[in-house]
Amino acid sequence: MGYVSKIFVTVDVVLFRKCSNILQLLLIKRKNEPFRDYWALPGGFVDENEDLVVAARRELVEETSIVYEDLVQIKAYGKPFRDPRSHMVTVAFYGEVGEDIVGKAADDAKELAWFSVDELPDLAFDHLDIITDAISIYKKK
């Protein structure tokens, strides 16, 4: 038996919308540990033989009931200990929806809310780093 990696791959989604000219992003309140009751980006584990962007779309629907096809990859985040469960590498994506999109919390999400990018709550994991990069990319487009 050969080496078996203990590194897991996840995806996270930064979903923006403009509401009354205020840039907002979608966060979910985590139902489970780690970081239960903290706000986080929608996301989760990539299934075996699943494409990264397909996993991101799936997780977005599972946790927020929002269907969105045009996700753009930001980059990968793999700093050891970014997740207390194990070594996790996440590939982050972003997109923008219309202001009429609301969503509904489901699956691992206890609740869901849109936050101004200037007034974010305390976040789980390294999601503030991901959001900061996504905002920087978004503002350059």
mmCIF file of N, CA and C in Angstrom:
data_model
loop_
_atom_site.group_PDB
_atom_site.id
_atom_site.type_symbol
_atom_site.label_atom_id
_atom_site.label_comp_id
_atom_site.label_asym_id
_atom_site.label_seq_id
_atom_site.Cartn_x
_atom_site.Cartn_y
_atom_site.Cartn_z
ATOM 1 N N MET A 1 0.838 -1.182 0.000
ATOM 2 C CA MET A 1 0.000 0.000 0.000
ATOM 3 C C MET A 1 0.879 1.241 0.000
ATOM 4 N N GLY A 2 0.568 2.160 -0.895
ATOM 5 C CA GLY A 2 1.357 3.376 -1.025
ATOM 6 C C GLY A 2 0.872 4.499 -0.135
ATOM 7 N N TYR A 3 1.468 5.630 -0.349
ATOM 8 C CA TYR A 3 1.140 6.834 0.407
ATOM 9 C C TYR A 3 -0.301 7.260 0.133
ATOM 10 N N VAL A 4 -1.023 7.626 1.176
ATOM 11 C CA VAL A 4 -2.374 8.161 1.048
ATOM 12 C C VAL A 4 -2.362 9.571 1.628
ATOM 13 N N SER A 5 -2.688 10.543 0.807
ATOM 14 C CA SER A 5 -2.687 11.937 1.237
ATOM 15 C C SER A 5 -3.790 12.193 2.263
ATOM 16 N N LYS A 6 -3.494 13.043 3.203
ATOM 17 C CA LYS A 6 -4.482 13.457 4.192
ATOM 18 C C LYS A 6 -4.910 14.904 3.941
ATOM 19 N N ILE A 7 -4.699 15.352 2.730
ATOM 20 C CA ILE A 7 -5.096 16.705 2.342
ATOM 21 C C ILE A 7 -6.425 16.616 1.600
ATOM 22 N N PHE A 8 -7.360 17.470 1.987
ATOM 23 C CA PHE A 8 -8.685 17.474 1.378
ATOM 24 C C PHE A 8 -8.879 18.735 0.549
ATOM 25 N N VAL A 9 -9.731 18.640 -0.464
ATOM 26 C CA VAL A 9 -10.009 19.772 -1.344
ATOM 27 C C VAL A 9 -11.441 20.245 -1.111
ATOM 28 N N THR A 10 -11.575 21.551 -0.934
ATOM 29 C CA THR A 10 -12.882 22.170 -0.756
ATOM 30 C C THR A 10 -13.024 23.316 -1.750
ATOM 31 N N VAL A 11 -14.214 23.869 -1.814
ATOM 32 C CA VAL A 11 -14.490 25.055 -2.631
ATOM 33 C C VAL A 11 -15.250 26.061 -1.769
ATOM 34 N N ASP A 12 -15.068 27.330 -2.065
ATOM 35 C CA ASP A 12 -15.804 28.403 -1.409
ATOM 36 C C ASP A 12 -16.271 29.389 -2.468
ATOM 37 N N VAL A 13 -17.419 30.028 -2.195
ATOM 38 C CA VAL A 13 -18.001 30.953 -3.169
ATOM 39 C C VAL A 13 -18.233 32.314 -2.534
ATOM 40 N N VAL A 14 -17.677 33.346 -3.177
ATOM 41 C CA VAL A 14 -17.953 34.734 -2.804
ATOM 42 C C VAL A 14 -18.969 35.234 -3.825
ATOM 43 N N LEU A 15 -20.191 35.436 -3.358
ATOM 44 C CA LEU A 15 -21.255 35.881 -4.255
ATOM 45 C C LEU A 15 -21.607 37.324 -3.913
ATOM 46 N N PHE A 16 -21.421 38.207 -4.887
ATOM 47 C CA PHE A 16 -21.682 39.636 -4.719
ATOM 48 C C PHE A 16 -23.053 40.003 -5.291
ATOM 49 N N ARG A 17 -23.586 41.101 -4.794
ATOM 50 C CA ARG A 17 -24.714 41.794 -5.417
ATOM 51 C C ARG A 17 -24.611 43.258 -5.021
ATOM 52 N N LYS A 18 -25.151 44.117 -5.890
ATOM 53 C CA LYS A 18 -25.225 45.538 -5.565
ATOM 54 C C LYS A 18 -26.672 45.843 -5.233
ATOM 55 N N CYS A 19 -26.862 46.452 -4.060
ATOM 56 C CA CYS A 19 -28.195 46.803 -3.603
ATOM 57 C C CYS A 19 -28.157 48.266 -3.182
ATOM 58 N N SER A 20 -28.892 49.116 -3.898
ATOM 59 C CA SER A 20 -28.852 50.567 -3.648
ATOM 60 C C SER A 20 -27.416 51.085 -3.685
ATOM 61 N N ASN A 21 -26.663 50.622 -4.661
ATOM 62 C CA ASN A 21 -25.259 51.009 -4.873
ATOM 63 C C ASN A 21 -24.310 50.582 -3.761
ATOM 64 N N ILE A 22 -24.744 49.679 -2.891
ATOM 65 C CA ILE A 22 -23.877 49.137 -1.839
ATOM 66 C C ILE A 22 -23.480 47.728 -2.247
ATOM 67 N N LEU A 23 -22.178 47.467 -2.287
ATOM 68 C CA LEU A 23 -21.692 46.145 -2.637
ATOM 69 C C LEU A 23 -21.863 45.221 -1.428
ATOM 70 N N GLN A 24 -22.588 44.140 -1.645
ATOM 71 C CA GLN A 24 -22.857 43.172 -0.592
ATOM 72 C C GLN A 24 -22.318 41.810 -1.000
ATOM 73 N N LEU A 25 -22.112 40.956 0.007
ATOM 74 C CA LEU A 25 -21.767 39.567 -0.282
ATOM 75 C C LEU A 25 -22.573 38.650 0.620
ATOM 76 N N LEU A 26 -22.753 37.451 0.131
ATOM 77 C CA LEU A 26 -23.590 36.455 0.793
ATOM 78 C C LEU A 26 -22.768 35.610 1.756
ATOM 79 N N LEU A 27 -23.255 35.486 2.986
ATOM 80 C CA LEU A 27 -22.628 34.620 3.976
ATOM 81 C C LEU A 27 -23.671 33.691 4.579
ATOM 82 N N ILE A 28 -23.193 32.550 5.037
ATOM 83 C CA ILE A 28 -24.055 31.609 5.743
ATOM 84 C C ILE A 28 -23.574 31.500 7.182
ATOM 85 N N LYS A 29 -24.495 31.240 8.086
ATOM 86 C CA LYS A 29 -24.119 30.952 9.472
ATOM 87 C C LYS A 29 -23.995 29.447 9.580
ATOM 88 N N ARG A 30 -22.826 28.991 10.034
ATOM 89 C CA ARG A 30 -22.535 27.560 10.082
ATOM 90 C C ARG A 30 -23.370 26.842 11.137
ATOM 91 N N LYS A 31 -23.918 25.703 10.729
ATOM 92 C CA LYS A 31 -24.726 24.881 11.619
ATOM 93 C C LYS A 31 -23.864 23.918 12.432
ATOM 94 N N ASN A 32 -22.693 23.571 11.895
ATOM 95 C CA ASN A 32 -21.852 22.530 12.494
ATOM 96 C C ASN A 32 -20.463 23.050 12.861
ATOM 97 N N GLU A 33 -19.790 22.289 13.723
ATOM 98 C CA GLU A 33 -18.388 22.558 14.037
ATOM 99 C C GLU A 33 -17.536 22.140 12.845
ATOM 100 N N PRO A 34 -16.370 22.693 12.645
ATOM 101 C CA PRO A 34 -15.806 23.773 13.435
ATOM 102 C C PRO A 34 -16.481 25.111 13.104
ATOM 103 N N PHE A 35 -16.321 26.061 13.981
ATOM 104 C CA PHE A 35 -16.865 27.404 13.798
ATOM 105 C C PHE A 35 -18.393 27.444 13.755
ATOM 106 N N ARG A 36 -19.032 26.566 14.526
ATOM 107 C CA ARG A 36 -20.495 26.611 14.597
ATOM 108 C C ARG A 36 -20.932 28.021 15.014
ATOM 109 N N ASP A 37 -21.971 28.515 14.350
ATOM 110 C CA ASP A 37 -22.562 29.839 14.585
ATOM 111 C C ASP A 37 -21.702 31.006 14.111
ATOM 112 N N TYR A 38 -20.604 30.725 13.439
ATOM 113 C CA TYR A 38 -19.835 31.785 12.788
ATOM 114 C C TYR A 38 -20.351 31.954 11.364
ATOM 115 N N TRP A 39 -20.153 33.143 10.833
ATOM 116 C CA TRP A 39 -20.490 33.406 9.442
ATOM 117 C C TRP A 39 -19.353 32.920 8.553
ATOM 118 N N ALA A 40 -19.714 32.404 7.389
ATOM 119 C CA ALA A 40 -18.730 31.832 6.469
ATOM 120 C C ALA A 40 -19.236 31.956 5.035
ATOM 121 N N LEU A 41 -18.332 31.735 4.124
ATOM 122 C CA LEU A 41 -18.707 31.656 2.718
ATOM 123 C C LEU A 41 -19.418 30.326 2.458
ATOM 124 N N PRO A 42 -20.367 30.311 1.545
ATOM 125 C CA PRO A 42 -20.931 29.028 1.141
ATOM 126 C C PRO A 42 -19.827 28.173 0.514
ATOM 127 N N GLY A 43 -19.804 26.912 0.837
ATOM 128 C CA GLY A 43 -18.783 26.037 0.273
ATOM 129 C C GLY A 43 -18.775 24.689 0.944
ATOM 130 N N GLY A 44 -17.847 23.853 0.519
ATOM 131 C CA GLY A 44 -17.746 22.532 1.099
ATOM 132 C C GLY A 44 -16.796 21.644 0.321
ATOM 133 N N PHE A 45 -16.861 20.368 0.629
ATOM 134 C CA PHE A 45 -15.931 19.396 0.053
ATOM 135 C C PHE A 45 -16.236 19.086 -1.408
ATOM 136 N N VAL A 46 -15.164 18.892 -2.164
ATOM 137 C CA VAL A 46 -15.265 18.440 -3.550
ATOM 138 C C VAL A 46 -15.450 16.923 -3.519
ATOM 139 N N ASP A 47 -16.444 16.438 -4.233
ATOM 140 C CA ASP A 47 -16.676 14.995 -4.310
ATOM 141 C C ASP A 47 -15.664 14.345 -5.249
ATOM 142 N N GLU A 48 -15.438 13.061 -5.059
ATOM 143 C CA GLU A 48 -14.533 12.319 -5.934
ATOM 144 C C GLU A 48 -15.017 12.425 -7.377
ATOM 145 N N ASN A 49 -14.095 12.697 -8.286
ATOM 146 C CA ASN A 49 -14.357 12.826 -9.726
ATOM 147 C C ASN A 49 -15.243 14.023 -10.073
ATOM 148 N N GLU A 50 -15.296 15.028 -9.210
ATOM 149 C CA GLU A 50 -16.110 16.221 -9.461
ATOM 150 C C GLU A 50 -15.203 17.379 -9.858
ATOM 151 N N ASP A 51 -15.571 18.079 -10.903
ATOM 152 C CA ASP A 51 -14.852 19.268 -11.325
ATOM 153 C C ASP A 51 -15.003 20.356 -10.267
ATOM 154 N N LEU A 52 -13.998 21.187 -10.092
ATOM 155 C CA LEU A 52 -14.014 22.215 -9.051
ATOM 156 C C LEU A 52 -15.180 23.188 -9.187
ATOM 157 N N VAL A 53 -15.395 23.720 -10.369
ATOM 158 C CA VAL A 53 -16.475 24.699 -10.542
ATOM 159 C C VAL A 53 -17.842 24.040 -10.378
ATOM 160 N N VAL A 54 -17.962 22.787 -10.753
ATOM 161 C CA VAL A 54 -19.205 22.038 -10.544
ATOM 162 C C VAL A 54 -19.454 21.883 -9.045
ATOM 163 N N ALA A 55 -18.406 21.592 -8.289
ATOM 164 C CA ALA A 55 -18.527 21.476 -6.838
ATOM 165 C C ALA A 55 -18.947 22.813 -6.232
ATOM 166 N N ALA A 56 -18.373 23.906 -6.711
ATOM 167 C CA ALA A 56 -18.725 25.232 -6.190
ATOM 168 C C ALA A 56 -20.193 25.555 -6.465
ATOM 169 N N ARG A 57 -20.649 25.274 -7.677
ATOM 170 C CA ARG A 57 -22.070 25.499 -8.013
ATOM 171 C C ARG A 57 -22.978 24.639 -7.140
ATOM 172 N N ARG A 58 -22.596 23.381 -6.955
ATOM 173 C CA ARG A 58 -23.397 22.450 -6.147
ATOM 174 C C ARG A 58 -23.492 22.928 -4.709
ATOM 175 N N GLU A 59 -22.358 23.290 -4.116
ATOM 176 C CA GLU A 59 -22.357 23.754 -2.735
ATOM 177 C C GLU A 59 -23.173 25.035 -2.579
ATOM 178 N N LEU A 60 -23.087 25.926 -3.539
ATOM 179 C CA LEU A 60 -23.872 27.158 -3.489
ATOM 180 C C LEU A 60 -25.365 26.840 -3.447
ATOM 181 N N VAL A 61 -25.803 25.937 -4.297
ATOM 182 C CA VAL A 61 -27.217 25.546 -4.313
ATOM 183 C C VAL A 61 -27.594 24.835 -3.017
ATOM 184 N N GLU A 62 -26.758 23.889 -2.579
ATOM 185 C CA GLU A 62 -27.073 23.118 -1.375
ATOM 186 C C GLU A 62 -27.229 23.998 -0.143
ATOM 187 N N GLU A 63 -26.401 25.027 -0.014
ATOM 188 C CA GLU A 63 -26.409 25.835 1.199
ATOM 189 C C GLU A 63 -27.253 27.097 1.108
ATOM 190 N N THR A 64 -27.529 27.580 -0.127
ATOM 191 C CA THR A 64 -28.232 28.859 -0.265
ATOM 192 C C THR A 64 -29.458 28.794 -1.180
ATOM 193 N N SER A 65 -29.658 27.687 -1.878
ATOM 194 C CA SER A 65 -30.738 27.525 -2.859
ATOM 195 C C SER A 65 -30.588 28.452 -4.067
ATOM 196 N N ILE A 66 -29.414 29.031 -4.236
ATOM 197 C CA ILE A 66 -29.161 29.928 -5.368
ATOM 198 C C ILE A 66 -28.441 29.161 -6.466
ATOM 199 N N VAL A 67 -29.016 29.212 -7.661
ATOM 200 C CA VAL A 67 -28.399 28.605 -8.843
ATOM 201 C C VAL A 67 -27.663 29.712 -9.589
ATOM 202 N N TYR A 68 -26.350 29.502 -9.778
ATOM 203 C CA TYR A 68 -25.539 30.497 -10.475
ATOM 204 C C TYR A 68 -24.465 29.766 -11.257
ATOM 205 N N GLU A 69 -24.403 30.003 -12.548
ATOM 206 C CA GLU A 69 -23.523 29.245 -13.436
ATOM 207 C C GLU A 69 -22.163 29.902 -13.699
ATOM 208 N N ASP A 70 -22.081 31.222 -13.643
ATOM 209 C CA ASP A 70 -20.913 31.939 -14.165
ATOM 210 C C ASP A 70 -19.839 32.244 -13.116
ATOM 211 N N LEU A 71 -19.510 31.286 -12.302
ATOM 212 C CA LEU A 71 -18.480 31.493 -11.287
ATOM 213 C C LEU A 71 -17.099 31.609 -11.925
ATOM 214 N N VAL A 72 -16.283 32.485 -11.360
ATOM 215 C CA VAL A 72 -14.925 32.724 -11.841
ATOM 216 C C VAL A 72 -13.967 32.349 -10.707
ATOM 217 N N GLN A 73 -12.943 31.587 -11.044
ATOM 218 C CA GLN A 73 -11.987 31.153 -10.030
ATOM 219 C C GLN A 73 -11.112 32.314 -9.570
ATOM 220 N N ILE A 74 -10.943 32.425 -8.258
ATOM 221 C CA ILE A 74 -10.073 33.454 -7.667
ATOM 222 C C ILE A 74 -8.663 32.883 -7.561
ATOM 223 N N LYS A 75 -8.491 31.920 -6.662
ATOM 224 C CA LYS A 75 -7.225 31.212 -6.499
ATOM 225 C C LYS A 75 -7.418 30.109 -5.463
ATOM 226 N N ALA A 76 -6.352 29.393 -5.172
ATOM 227 C CA ALA A 76 -6.386 28.334 -4.161
ATOM 228 C C ALA A 76 -5.773 28.850 -2.872
ATOM 229 N N TYR A 77 -6.301 28.362 -1.748
ATOM 230 C CA TYR A 77 -5.817 28.722 -0.414
ATOM 231 C C TYR A 77 -5.499 27.427 0.310
ATOM 232 N N GLY A 78 -4.247 27.256 0.697
ATOM 233 C CA GLY A 78 -3.849 25.978 1.276
ATOM 234 C C GLY A 78 -2.937 26.068 2.486
ATOM 235 N N LYS A 79 -2.960 27.207 3.154
ATOM 236 C CA LYS A 79 -2.104 27.368 4.328
ATOM 237 C C LYS A 79 -2.437 26.290 5.357
ATOM 238 N N PRO A 80 -1.434 25.554 5.834
ATOM 239 C CA PRO A 80 -1.703 24.551 6.873
ATOM 240 C C PRO A 80 -2.401 25.196 8.076
ATOM 241 N N PHE A 81 -3.306 24.459 8.668
ATOM 242 C CA PHE A 81 -4.057 24.874 9.859
ATOM 243 C C PHE A 81 -5.115 25.931 9.591
ATOM 244 N N ARG A 82 -5.447 26.183 8.319
ATOM 245 C CA ARG A 82 -6.540 27.114 8.022
ATOM 246 C C ARG A 82 -7.877 26.516 8.435
ATOM 247 N N ASP A 83 -7.896 25.205 8.594
ATOM 248 C CA ASP A 83 -9.081 24.482 9.057
ATOM 249 C C ASP A 83 -8.625 23.540 10.166
ATOM 250 N N PRO A 84 -9.252 23.598 11.340
ATOM 251 C CA PRO A 84 -8.788 22.760 12.446
ATOM 252 C C PRO A 84 -9.025 21.263 12.268
ATOM 253 N N ARG A 85 -9.830 20.856 11.296
ATOM 254 C CA ARG A 85 -10.130 19.439 11.113
ATOM 255 C C ARG A 85 -8.994 18.675 10.458
ATOM 256 N N SER A 86 -8.321 19.310 9.516
ATOM 257 C CA SER A 86 -7.281 18.639 8.743
ATOM 258 C C SER A 86 -6.647 19.673 7.825
ATOM 259 N N HIS A 87 -5.691 19.230 7.033
ATOM 260 C CA HIS A 87 -5.114 20.117 6.027
ATOM 261 C C HIS A 87 -6.100 20.203 4.864
ATOM 262 N N MET A 88 -6.656 21.388 4.680
ATOM 263 C CA MET A 88 -7.642 21.617 3.624
ATOM 264 C C MET A 88 -7.095 22.634 2.636
ATOM 265 N N VAL A 89 -7.261 22.331 1.376
ATOM 266 C CA VAL A 89 -6.972 23.285 0.316
ATOM 267 C C VAL A 89 -8.310 23.668 -0.292
ATOM 268 N N THR A 90 -8.603 24.954 -0.295
ATOM 269 C CA THR A 90 -9.854 25.388 -0.910
ATOM 270 C C THR A 90 -9.554 26.166 -2.173
ATOM 271 N N VAL A 91 -10.395 25.983 -3.153
ATOM 272 C CA VAL A 91 -10.342 26.767 -4.379
ATOM 273 C C VAL A 91 -11.560 27.686 -4.329
ATOM 274 N N ALA A 92 -11.295 28.993 -4.363
ATOM 275 C CA ALA A 92 -12.361 29.973 -4.206
ATOM 276 C C ALA A 92 -12.804 30.516 -5.558
ATOM 277 N N PHE A 93 -14.087 30.827 -5.615
ATOM 278 C CA PHE A 93 -14.728 31.358 -6.818
ATOM 279 C C PHE A 93 -15.537 32.590 -6.431
ATOM 280 N N TYR A 94 -15.829 33.438 -7.432
ATOM 281 C CA TYR A 94 -16.719 34.558 -7.166
ATOM 282 C C TYR A 94 -17.670 34.748 -8.339
ATOM 283 N N GLY A 95 -18.743 35.487 -8.064
ATOM 284 C CA GLY A 95 -19.720 35.825 -9.081
ATOM 285 C C GLY A 95 -20.574 36.972 -8.577
ATOM 286 N N GLU A 96 -21.428 37.495 -9.458
ATOM 287 C CA GLU A 96 -22.323 38.586 -9.080
ATOM 288 C C GLU A 96 -23.723 38.287 -9.576
ATOM 289 N N VAL A 97 -24.683 38.466 -8.688
ATOM 290 C CA VAL A 97 -26.097 38.264 -9.014
ATOM 291 C C VAL A 97 -26.823 39.598 -8.904
ATOM 292 N N GLY A 98 -28.055 39.616 -9.383
ATOM 293 C CA GLY A 98 -28.877 40.820 -9.296
ATOM 294 C C GLY A 98 -29.365 41.062 -7.878
ATOM 295 N N GLU A 99 -29.784 42.295 -7.614
ATOM 296 C CA GLU A 99 -30.199 42.643 -6.257
ATOM 297 C C GLU A 99 -31.474 41.949 -5.818
ATOM 298 N N ASP A 100 -32.203 41.348 -6.741
ATOM 299 C CA ASP A 100 -33.437 40.641 -6.391
ATOM 300 C C ASP A 100 -33.177 39.221 -5.868
ATOM 301 N N ILE A 101 -31.938 38.759 -5.962
ATOM 302 C CA ILE A 101 -31.600 37.408 -5.481
ATOM 303 C C ILE A 101 -31.473 37.438 -3.957
ATOM 304 N N VAL A 102 -32.205 36.550 -3.294
ATOM 305 C CA VAL A 102 -32.214 36.532 -1.836
ATOM 306 C C VAL A 102 -31.574 35.259 -1.297
ATOM 307 N N GLY A 103 -32.053 34.095 -1.705
ATOM 308 C CA GLY A 103 -31.530 32.822 -1.222
ATOM 309 C C GLY A 103 -32.271 32.334 0.004
ATOM 310 N N LYS A 104 -32.022 31.078 0.344
ATOM 311 C CA LYS A 104 -32.649 30.445 1.500
ATOM 312 C C LYS A 104 -31.653 29.463 2.098
ATOM 313 N N ALA A 105 -31.405 29.555 3.387
ATOM 314 C CA ALA A 105 -30.443 28.679 4.053
ATOM 315 C C ALA A 105 -30.907 27.230 3.997
ATOM 316 N N ALA A 106 -29.975 26.331 3.714
ATOM 317 C CA ALA A 106 -30.273 24.902 3.639
ATOM 318 C C ALA A 106 -29.009 24.115 3.965
ATOM 319 N N ASP A 107 -29.140 22.814 4.090
ATOM 320 C CA ASP A 107 -28.031 21.896 4.324
ATOM 321 C C ASP A 107 -27.242 22.289 5.579
ATOM 322 N N ASP A 108 -25.969 22.634 5.439
ATOM 323 C CA ASP A 108 -25.113 22.970 6.581
ATOM 324 C C ASP A 108 -25.268 24.416 7.042
ATOM 325 N N ALA A 109 -26.133 25.182 6.380
ATOM 326 C CA ALA A 109 -26.313 26.590 6.716
ATOM 327 C C ALA A 109 -27.487 26.759 7.676
ATOM 328 N N LYS A 110 -27.217 27.355 8.820
ATOM 329 C CA LYS A 110 -28.259 27.627 9.814
ATOM 330 C C LYS A 110 -29.108 28.819 9.373
ATOM 331 N N GLU A 111 -28.448 29.825 8.826
ATOM 332 C CA GLU A 111 -29.130 30.978 8.242
ATOM 333 C C GLU A 111 -28.230 31.603 7.195
ATOM 334 N N LEU A 112 -28.776 32.579 6.513
ATOM 335 C CA LEU A 112 -28.067 33.211 5.403
ATOM 336 C C LEU A 112 -28.378 34.700 5.452
ATOM 337 N N ALA A 113 -27.413 35.529 5.075
ATOM 338 C CA ALA A 113 -27.639 36.976 5.053
ATOM 339 C C ALA A 113 -26.668 37.632 4.077
ATOM 340 N N TRP A 114 -27.092 38.771 3.579
ATOM 341 C CA TRP A 114 -26.254 39.611 2.733
ATOM 342 C C TRP A 114 -25.642 40.697 3.617
ATOM 343 N N PHE A 115 -24.341 40.892 3.505
ATOM 344 C CA PHE A 115 -23.621 41.887 4.295
ATOM 345 C C PHE A 115 -22.925 42.873 3.373
ATOM 346 N N SER A 116 -22.912 44.142 3.777
ATOM 347 C CA SER A 116 -22.098 45.128 3.078
ATOM 348 C C SER A 116 -20.645 44.695 3.213
ATOM 349 N N VAL A 117 -19.875 44.840 2.160
ATOM 350 C CA VAL A 117 -18.456 44.461 2.232
ATOM 351 C C VAL A 117 -17.706 45.336 3.228
ATOM 352 N N ASP A 118 -18.289 46.463 3.614
ATOM 353 C CA ASP A 118 -17.663 47.360 4.588
ATOM 354 C C ASP A 118 -18.072 47.058 6.027
ATOM 355 N N GLU A 119 -18.997 46.124 6.217
ATOM 356 C CA GLU A 119 -19.490 45.807 7.560
ATOM 357 C C GLU A 119 -19.651 44.299 7.730
ATOM 358 N N LEU A 120 -18.552 43.586 7.656
ATOM 359 C CA LEU A 120 -18.587 42.128 7.753
ATOM 360 C C LEU A 120 -18.514 41.672 9.209
ATOM 361 N N PRO A 121 -19.192 40.582 9.532
ATOM 362 C CA PRO A 121 -19.100 40.020 10.882
ATOM 363 C C PRO A 121 -17.797 39.241 11.044
ATOM 364 N N ASP A 122 -17.546 38.716 12.244
ATOM 365 C CA ASP A 122 -16.425 37.804 12.440
ATOM 366 C C ASP A 122 -16.666 36.572 11.578
ATOM 367 N N LEU A 123 -15.606 36.115 10.924
ATOM 368 C CA LEU A 123 -15.739 35.038 9.946
ATOM 369 C C LEU A 123 -14.980 33.781 10.351
ATOM 370 N N ALA A 124 -15.463 32.659 9.866
ATOM 371 C CA ALA A 124 -14.809 31.370 10.078
ATOM 372 C C ALA A 124 -13.591 31.228 9.163
ATOM 373 N N PHE A 125 -12.722 30.306 9.553
ATOM 374 C CA PHE A 125 -11.564 29.919 8.737
ATOM 375 C C PHE A 125 -10.750 31.148 8.330
ATOM 376 N N ASP A 126 -10.272 31.153 7.086
ATOM 377 C CA ASP A 126 -9.532 32.298 6.544
ATOM 378 C C ASP A 126 -10.391 33.036 5.523
ATOM 379 N N HIS A 127 -11.691 33.032 5.741
ATOM 380 C CA HIS A 127 -12.609 33.579 4.745
ATOM 381 C C HIS A 127 -12.444 35.080 4.534
ATOM 382 N N LEU A 128 -11.948 35.806 5.545
ATOM 383 C CA LEU A 128 -11.684 37.230 5.321
ATOM 384 C C LEU A 128 -10.594 37.416 4.268
ATOM 385 N N ASP A 129 -9.570 36.561 4.259
ATOM 386 C CA ASP A 129 -8.515 36.633 3.232
ATOM 387 C C ASP A 129 -9.105 36.387 1.842
ATOM 388 N N ILE A 130 -9.966 35.384 1.744
ATOM 389 C CA ILE A 130 -10.597 35.054 0.456
ATOM 390 C C ILE A 130 -11.457 36.223 -0.014
ATOM 391 N N ILE A 131 -12.254 36.770 0.898
ATOM 392 C CA ILE A 131 -13.137 37.890 0.562
ATOM 393 C C ILE A 131 -12.328 39.109 0.143
ATOM 394 N N THR A 132 -11.247 39.386 0.836
ATOM 395 C CA THR A 132 -10.388 40.528 0.493
ATOM 396 C C THR A 132 -9.850 40.378 -0.926
ATOM 397 N N ASP A 133 -9.394 39.191 -1.282
ATOM 398 C CA ASP A 133 -8.907 38.952 -2.648
ATOM 399 C C ASP A 133 -10.040 39.093 -3.661
ATOM 400 N N ALA A 134 -11.217 38.572 -3.340
ATOM 401 C CA ALA A 134 -12.357 38.644 -4.263
ATOM 402 C C ALA A 134 -12.777 40.096 -4.493
ATOM 403 N N ILE A 135 -12.808 40.892 -3.440
ATOM 404 C CA ILE A 135 -13.171 42.307 -3.582
ATOM 405 C C ILE A 135 -12.156 43.025 -4.464
ATOM 406 N N SER A 136 -10.890 42.739 -4.261
ATOM 407 C CA SER A 136 -9.836 43.356 -5.072
ATOM 408 C C SER A 136 -10.015 43.016 -6.551
ATOM 409 N N ILE A 137 -10.286 41.754 -6.851
ATOM 410 C CA ILE A 137 -10.513 41.332 -8.246
ATOM 411 C C ILE A 137 -11.780 41.974 -8.786
ATOM 412 N N TYR A 138 -12.835 41.977 -7.999
ATOM 413 C CA TYR A 138 -14.127 42.530 -8.419
ATOM 414 C C TYR A 138 -13.990 44.012 -8.788
ATOM 415 N N LYS A 139 -13.263 44.762 -7.969
ATOM 416 C CA LYS A 139 -13.145 46.200 -8.202
ATOM 417 C C LYS A 139 -12.285 46.517 -9.416
ATOM 418 N N LYS A 140 -11.437 45.591 -9.854
ATOM 419 C CA LYS A 140 -10.600 45.810 -11.028
ATOM 420 C C LYS A 140 -11.342 45.541 -12.332
ATOM 421 N N LYS A 141 -12.463 44.837 -12.252
ATOM 422 C CA LYS A 141 -13.152 44.464 -13.500
ATOM 423 C C LYS A 141 -13.931 45.597 -14.101
#
